[in-house]
Amino acid sequence: MNTITRRQQPMWQASWIWGQGEASPRNEWRCFRKTFHYGEEAAAAGGETKLKLTADSRYVLYVNGTQVGRGPIRSFPSNLPYDEYEIGHLLKQGAENAIAVIVLHYGLATFQYLRGRGGLLLQVDRLGADGQVSETPVRTDASWTTAIHGAYDATSQRISCQLGFTERFDGRGWDEGWKLPEFDDSAWERAEAIGAPGMAPWTTLSPRPIPYLTEEPVYPARVEEMNFVKPVPWSAAFDVRTIMVPESVNHANTVTIIGLLAAVVTMAEDGVLTVGSVDNGRMPLRVSLDGHWCAEADYYGEAPQQFVQARLAAGEHLLLLDLNREMHGHAYHLGLDSDVPFEVRSPRIGMGGSDSSGVPFAAIGSFGWAEHIDHEPESVIDRNPPLYAAIKQVASERQLADYREWVKPIDPRLYHTADVYSQTAWRVVDRPQPVPAALQRAVLASADPGVIPLHAELDTEILIDFGRELSGYLAFELDAAEGTIVDFYGFEYMRDGWRQYTYELDNTLRYTCREGRQAYASLVRRGLRYLAITVRGASRPAKLYDMKLLQSNFPVADAGTFQSSDAMLNEIWRISRDTTRLCMEDTFVDCPAFEQTFWVGDARNASLINYYAFGSAEIVERILRLVPESAFQTPLYADQVPSGWSSVIPNWTFFWVTACLEHYRYTGNAAFARDLWPHVRFTLDHYLAKIDERGLFKIRGWNLLDWANFEQPGDGVVAPQNMFLVKSLRDAAALAAAADDTAAQADYEETANRLRDAINAHLWDENRQAYLDCIHADGRPSKTLSMQTQVVASLCGIPDGERSEWLRGYIVEPPAAFVQIGSPFMSFFYHEALAKLGRQDVMTQDILTQYGAMVDKGATTVWEVYPTSGITQNDKMPTRSHCHAWSAGPVFFLGSEVLGVSGVTPGWTKVRIAPKPSGLAWARGSVPLPGSGRIDVSWQIDEGAKVMKLRVVSPASVELELVGPEGYALESDRVVIGG
């Protein structure tokens, strides 16, 4: 990546600015604006008017009320990209113009953001006809005005531990005209200039290395349901991680917390109180009422939802919630219901203290905490300290007063009530209704609105189906009475009326209406297929004029195609391609809904899939260059970047090494190979330092490969990791050769051979004729034998001789006694191994079986795991994420094996076309070439004559090698274009 430091680049005349208050406020939506005169003489002079900016954490830019762009792309703060836009066409000549920016500052670390501080840097340059800067009429400095956006509720809680915050927007008290020149900002404060470009934490500024993402309006397919509903009467969401460990906002590592939440519930009369959590954020619901802890058998509900009931007398009761768990930072969602009226208040009030926070709960503790980093020594903590154990036994507010110094008010920013997630998922009344035909207008690009029926006592929910998975920004236009609340909740899957709620993902938005017609476009990216829209507290029917999602992804066209004689295989290819696009943002991400995280290992497979679907080299180079920037966290390189979670999965780094070599081979970019080679060598040398006296790689850490239940312990020798290290050493040797480091090439090849010999010496089980899954830290060999380990051994070239034959048999016909593959991610390596063995027929049938089951259940994108993996919360949930990039392998394999297109030389100057029919009668499709052009392939089989007829269209600059399938004569026709 080209970087621009303050010393190297005098072009930045702007200053970093922020508000007068806290440097890194939690969940602050801050507006900035500046007006300036754009003279007619400037427009007449020709040239361009360029605006460049960046911000911490995210911005949306407007010029004279028109949205120009969003950014910046995710990055480490020490190497912050800036964006540049041409804005001359948006400026009014001879008049005042306004530049307005809203900056969302997270104030805490996420899985795609490291905590910095709030800041905006922007300037406008006028360029002459010669392209040189002639004037800088606008730059951020203390003359700008700023205000906290008054419509956004700063108490909105985390979307998930991986992401930032949900939106709660109140349109009644804020003038959206703030983006326009004529807006009166005299009541706003002056911005504070906090430093010059080059200041910490943004010590380096870099031009944006990738194109801008798309924003394509997509309308829903239909209104799926209409229901009259009533939500649970009391609900709230808590950021218990920050409540108990305030300093944890500085990172996203796992934290063990030990504490309690307490409230006094006053029952108006004798009745039953229900305490429940529709999403406990990985903190199991554990409830005490008046000193009695509910037994495990008392809890009920469809996992992971939990509910418990108790019959209580009229009067006051002490409610305690146990918070003793390892967690990343998901919100803790709580609801209360009763058959009689009740109230909730903080126990601090009854203990003679004061509590001005307005939060009806108090925090007790923390009684200790520990931060966990998987590649560092384990933090040991007493999970049952005496004081915590004693307070758990208190039965009344009076007894709790003996521990008053431990009972603390809750920061109101860490709590909100009327929780949208709970109110949507927990309904005490739910009455399905027929969908009025006219209501379908709500999902159409029509001037007529869909009128949402009004019920005198209940709320109205309509459920919209977009018809397919999407990723982007919700946008709508409606007409409603002032104070009407419209709640939006997105999810991915439903079947026969049953909804799979997005557990550990608060995929919601609350919009409170001003009077009349109004429009809103969300600033928060979401992934979903279904959207529940609930109208609450309406005094007249709401009219929904426009409902859409602005589909946003990396800008790619459908350059790759595939079609065959098998309709199911064609559909599998299509949904795999669509999944990949939805998971292409400013990096590859694992999924558009739950995480939106760039997982390094996932992205190796996604890169190959992308080459065959879209042919984008830009996004791959960008993500590969990001990885070494995590070296300040660990020389082993982090498994997701940039991230506040410092975590290492060794296989993920090994896959990154392989991806670097594969990118060089796809693009032929020798400069890339030379740039990345020192980083590859740096991290592998640190991994090799963990070779033990047996010559095996042994590490304590997150030793993951597949979600299936085979032995991959957090400490010891894990066989697949050792095998993938062999492959990454060989791939590093090939990259060293491309970087002209022949000495390192020979060294790494020798090291790979030594490790292979050690694996064969210590990890082969002669009695069971298979490779062990692991050797535990105490020396115990694994009890399990798995397909995972045998597949990786074959793929990485570990066995030879008779062992190779044993493994060939296992891979072609998996033994039932072996742990089976649990995810499509692991299937990618399985299909690679089958292709290497020449068994594309088995590969294709496995794709049809495994992915066909997804299509049969209505999938429009491919799933994170197979239903047989055993990791879902209940039997109705076939998977957690229904759109997962690591699963889209069929695009790659159907292009590389069935169409048979693969590069022979770096840059694909020579390409081999070697189709494998795999039981198909015909196939055709296109594979993008790096840089420009594509290869079109079509073939058909004449079984009677044992002939394959092959037609190839390709650029004249590409040398072709045509290879027919074994047992068939080849009749080929090549069409050359260009030249």
Coordinates of C-alpha atoms in Angstrom, one line a residue, residues 30-299:
R30 CA -21.4 14.1 15.7
C31 CA -22.3 16.6 12.9
F32 CA -19.8 19.0 11.3
R33 CA -20.6 21.7 8.7
K34 CA -18.9 24.5 6.8
T35 CA -20.4 27.0 4.3
F36 CA -18.3 28.7 1.6
H37 CA -18.7 30.8 -1.5
Y38 CA -18.0 29.2 -4.9
G39 CA -17.4 32.0 -7.3
E40 CA -18.3 31.9 -11.0
E41 CA -14.7 32.7 -11.9
A42 CA -13.6 29.4 -10.2
A43 CA -16.1 27.4 -12.3
A44 CA -15.0 29.3 -15.5
A45 CA -11.4 28.5 -14.8
G46 CA -11.9 24.8 -15.7
G47 CA -10.2 22.0 -13.8
E48 CA -11.7 20.0 -11.0
T49 CA -12.8 20.6 -7.4
K50 CA -11.6 17.7 -5.3
L51 CA -12.6 17.0 -1.7
K52 CA -10.6 14.5 0.4
L53 CA -11.4 13.4 3.9
T54 CA -11.1 10.7 6.5
A55 CA -12.5 10.3 10.0
D56 CA -12.5 8.2 13.1
S57 CA -14.6 6.0 13.2
R58 CA -17.0 6.3 10.2
Y59 CA -18.4 9.2 8.2
V60 CA -21.1 10.1 5.7
L61 CA -20.4 13.1 3.5
Y62 CA -23.0 15.5 2.1
V63 CA -22.5 18.4 -0.3
N64 CA -25.5 20.8 -0.5
G65 CA -27.6 18.1 1.0
T66 CA -26.6 15.4 -1.5
Q67 CA -24.9 12.3 -0.1
V68 CA -21.5 11.9 -1.7
G69 CA -19.9 9.0 0.1
R70 CA -19.3 6.8 3.1
G71 CA -16.1 5.8 4.7
P72 CA -13.3 5.4 5.6
I73 CA -12.6 1.8 4.8
R74 CA -11.5 -0.4 7.8
S75 CA -7.9 0.0 8.7
F76 CA -5.4 0.1 11.5
P77 CA -5.4 3.6 12.9
S78 CA -1.7 4.0 12.3
N79 CA -2.3 3.7 8.5
L80 CA -5.6 5.4 7.9
P81 CA -6.9 5.7 4.4
Y82 CA -8.6 8.8 3.1
D83 CA -11.2 9.2 0.3
E84 CA -11.3 11.7 -2.5
Y85 CA -14.3 12.9 -4.4
E86 CA -14.9 15.2 -7.3
I87 CA -17.6 17.6 -6.2
G88 CA -17.6 20.4 -8.7
H89 CA -20.9 19.3 -10.3
L90 CA -22.6 19.6 -6.9
L91 CA -21.5 23.2 -6.2
K92 CA -23.7 26.3 -6.9
Q93 CA -21.8 29.0 -8.8
G94 CA -21.8 32.4 -7.3
A95 CA -23.6 31.2 -4.1
E96 CA -23.1 29.8 -0.7
N97 CA -22.4 26.1 -0.5
A98 CA -22.4 23.7 2.4
I99 CA -20.2 20.7 3.2
A100 CA -21.7 18.6 6.0
V101 CA -20.3 15.4 7.6
I102 CA -21.8 13.2 10.2
V103 CA -19.1 11.2 12.0
L104 CA -20.0 8.1 14.1
H105 CA -17.4 7.5 16.7
Y106 CA -17.6 4.1 18.4
G107 CA -15.6 4.9 21.5
L108 CA -14.8 1.2 21.9
A109 CA -13.0 -1.5 20.0
T110 CA -14.8 -3.9 17.6
F111 CA -13.7 -6.7 15.3
Q112 CA -13.1 -4.2 12.5
Y113 CA -11.9 -1.2 14.5
L114 CA -9.2 -0.4 17.0
R115 CA -10.2 2.3 19.4
G116 CA -8.6 5.7 18.5
R117 CA -10.2 9.0 19.2
G118 CA -12.8 11.1 17.5
G119 CA -11.6 13.1 14.6
L120 CA -12.4 14.6 11.1
L121 CA -9.9 15.7 8.5
L122 CA -11.2 17.3 5.3
Q123 CA -10.1 19.7 2.7
V124 CA -11.3 20.9 -0.7
D125 CA -8.8 21.7 -3.5
R126 CA -9.4 23.5 -6.7
L127 CA -7.3 22.0 -9.5
G128 CA -6.4 24.0 -12.6
A129 CA -6.5 22.6 -16.1
D130 CA -2.9 21.4 -15.6
G131 CA -4.1 19.2 -12.7
Q132 CA -2.2 21.2 -10.0
V133 CA -3.8 22.6 -6.9
S134 CA -4.5 26.3 -7.4
E135 CA -6.5 27.0 -4.2
T136 CA -7.7 25.3 -1.1
P137 CA -10.9 27.1 -0.2
V138 CA -12.1 24.7 2.5
R139 CA -10.2 22.9 5.2
T140 CA -11.1 21.6 8.6
D141 CA -10.1 24.0 11.4
A142 CA -11.6 25.8 14.3
S143 CA -13.9 27.8 12.1
W144 CA -16.1 24.7 11.5
T145 CA -19.3 24.3 13.5
T146 CA -20.3 21.0 15.2
A147 CA -23.1 19.5 17.2
I148 CA -24.0 16.1 18.5
H149 CA -26.8 14.9 16.2
G150 CA -29.9 15.3 18.4
A151 CA -32.0 12.5 16.8
Y152 CA -29.7 9.6 17.6
D153 CA -30.0 7.9 21.0
A154 CA -26.5 7.3 22.4
T155 CA -27.9 4.6 24.7
S156 CA -28.4 2.3 21.8
Q157 CA -26.6 -0.9 22.5
R158 CA -24.1 -3.1 20.6
I159 CA -25.3 -4.8 17.4
S160 CA -22.9 -7.6 18.3
C161 CA -19.5 -8.0 19.9
Q162 CA -18.1 -7.8 16.3
L163 CA -19.8 -4.5 15.4
G164 CA -20.8 -1.1 16.6
F165 CA -24.2 0.2 17.6
T166 CA -27.8 -0.1 16.6
E167 CA -29.8 2.9 15.5
R168 CA -32.5 4.6 17.6
F169 CA -33.5 7.7 15.7
D170 CA -36.1 10.2 16.9
G171 CA -37.1 12.5 14.0
R172 CA -39.1 14.9 16.1
G173 CA -36.4 17.1 17.6
W174 CA -33.9 17.5 14.8
D175 CA -33.8 19.5 11.6
E176 CA -32.4 17.5 8.8
G177 CA -31.8 20.7 7.0
W178 CA -28.4 20.9 8.7
K179 CA -26.9 19.6 5.5
L180 CA -28.0 22.6 3.5
P181 CA -26.4 26.1 3.1
E182 CA -29.3 28.0 4.5
F183 CA -29.4 26.2 7.8
D184 CA -28.8 28.4 10.9
D185 CA -26.0 26.8 12.9
S186 CA -25.5 29.8 15.2
A187 CA -26.4 27.6 18.2
W188 CA -23.8 25.1 17.3
E189 CA -20.3 25.1 19.0
R190 CA -17.1 25.8 17.3
A191 CA -15.0 22.7 16.5
E192 CA -11.7 22.2 18.3
A193 CA -8.6 21.8 16.2
I194 CA -6.9 18.8 17.8
G195 CA -3.8 18.4 15.7
A196 CA -2.1 18.3 12.3
P197 CA -2.0 15.4 9.8
G198 CA 0.5 12.9 11.2
M199 CA -0.8 13.2 14.8
A200 CA -1.3 10.0 16.8
P201 CA -3.1 7.7 16.5
W202 CA -3.3 8.4 12.7
T203 CA 0.4 8.7 12.1
T204 CA 0.2 7.7 8.5
L205 CA -2.5 8.7 5.9
S206 CA -2.9 6.5 2.8
P207 CA -4.9 7.1 -0.4
R208 CA -7.8 4.7 -0.7
P209 CA -6.5 1.5 -2.3
I210 CA -9.8 0.2 -3.7
P211 CA -12.8 1.5 -5.6
Y212 CA -15.9 2.8 -3.8
L213 CA -18.6 0.3 -2.9
T214 CA -21.9 0.1 -4.7
E215 CA -25.3 1.3 -3.5
E216 CA -28.0 -0.3 -5.6
P217 CA -31.7 0.1 -4.5
V218 CA -33.3 -3.3 -4.2
Y219 CA -37.1 -3.6 -3.5
P220 CA -38.7 -6.4 -1.5
A221 CA -40.5 -9.3 -3.2
R222 CA -43.7 -9.3 -1.1
V223 CA -45.3 -8.7 2.2
E224 CA -45.0 -12.2 3.8
E225 CA -47.2 -11.8 6.9
M226 CA -49.2 -9.3 8.9
N227 CA -49.7 -9.7 12.6
F228 CA -51.4 -7.8 15.4
V229 CA -48.9 -8.0 18.3
K230 CA -48.2 -6.8 21.8
P231 CA -44.7 -6.9 23.2
V232 CA -43.4 -8.0 26.5
P233 CA -44.3 -5.0 28.8
W234 CA -40.8 -4.4 30.2
S235 CA -37.5 -4.9 28.4
A236 CA -34.0 -3.6 28.4
A237 CA -30.5 -4.2 27.0
F238 CA -27.4 -3.9 29.1
D239 CA -23.7 -3.7 28.1
V240 CA -22.7 -5.9 31.1
R241 CA -19.1 -6.3 29.9
T242 CA -18.5 -2.5 30.1
I243 CA -20.5 -2.2 33.3
M244 CA -18.3 -4.7 35.0
V245 CA -15.0 -3.9 33.3
P246 CA -15.0 -0.3 32.1
E247 CA -11.5 -0.5 30.6
S248 CA -12.5 -3.4 28.3
V249 CA -13.7 -0.8 25.8
N250 CA -10.0 -0.5 24.8
H251 CA -10.0 -3.9 23.2
A252 CA -12.3 -6.7 22.0
N253 CA -10.6 -9.6 23.7
T254 CA -12.7 -12.1 25.7
V255 CA -13.2 -11.0 29.3
T256 CA -14.3 -13.1 32.2
I257 CA -16.6 -11.0 34.4
I258 CA -17.9 -11.8 37.9
G259 CA -20.8 -9.7 39.2
L260 CA -24.5 -9.3 39.6
L261 CA -27.4 -7.1 38.4
A262 CA -30.0 -6.1 41.0
A263 CA -33.4 -4.6 41.0
V264 CA -36.5 -4.4 43.2
V265 CA -39.7 -5.6 41.6
T266 CA -42.9 -4.3 43.2
M267 CA -46.0 -6.5 42.5
A268 CA -49.3 -4.6 42.7
E269 CA -50.9 -7.8 43.9
D270 CA -50.2 -11.5 44.1
G271 CA -49.2 -12.8 40.7
V272 CA -46.7 -14.7 38.5
L273 CA -43.5 -12.9 37.3
T274 CA -41.8 -14.1 34.2
V275 CA -38.1 -13.2 33.7
G276 CA -36.7 -14.0 30.3
S277 CA -34.0 -13.3 27.8
V278 CA -34.7 -13.7 24.1
D279 CA -30.9 -13.3 23.5
N280 CA -28.7 -13.5 26.5
G281 CA -25.5 -12.5 24.7
R282 CA -23.7 -15.8 25.7
M283 CA -24.5 -14.9 29.4
P284 CA -26.9 -17.6 30.5
L285 CA -30.0 -16.3 32.4
R286 CA -29.5 -17.1 36.1
V287 CA -32.2 -15.6 38.3
S288 CA -32.6 -15.2 42.1
L289 CA -35.9 -13.9 43.6
D290 CA -35.8 -13.1 47.3
G291 CA -32.7 -15.2 47.8
H292 CA -33.9 -18.2 46.0
W293 CA -31.9 -19.2 42.9
C294 CA -34.1 -20.8 40.3
A295 CA -33.1 -24.4 39.6
E296 CA -31.8 -25.5 36.2
A297 CA -35.0 -27.5 35.6
D298 CA -37.1 -24.4 36.1
Y299 CA -35.8 -22.7 32.9

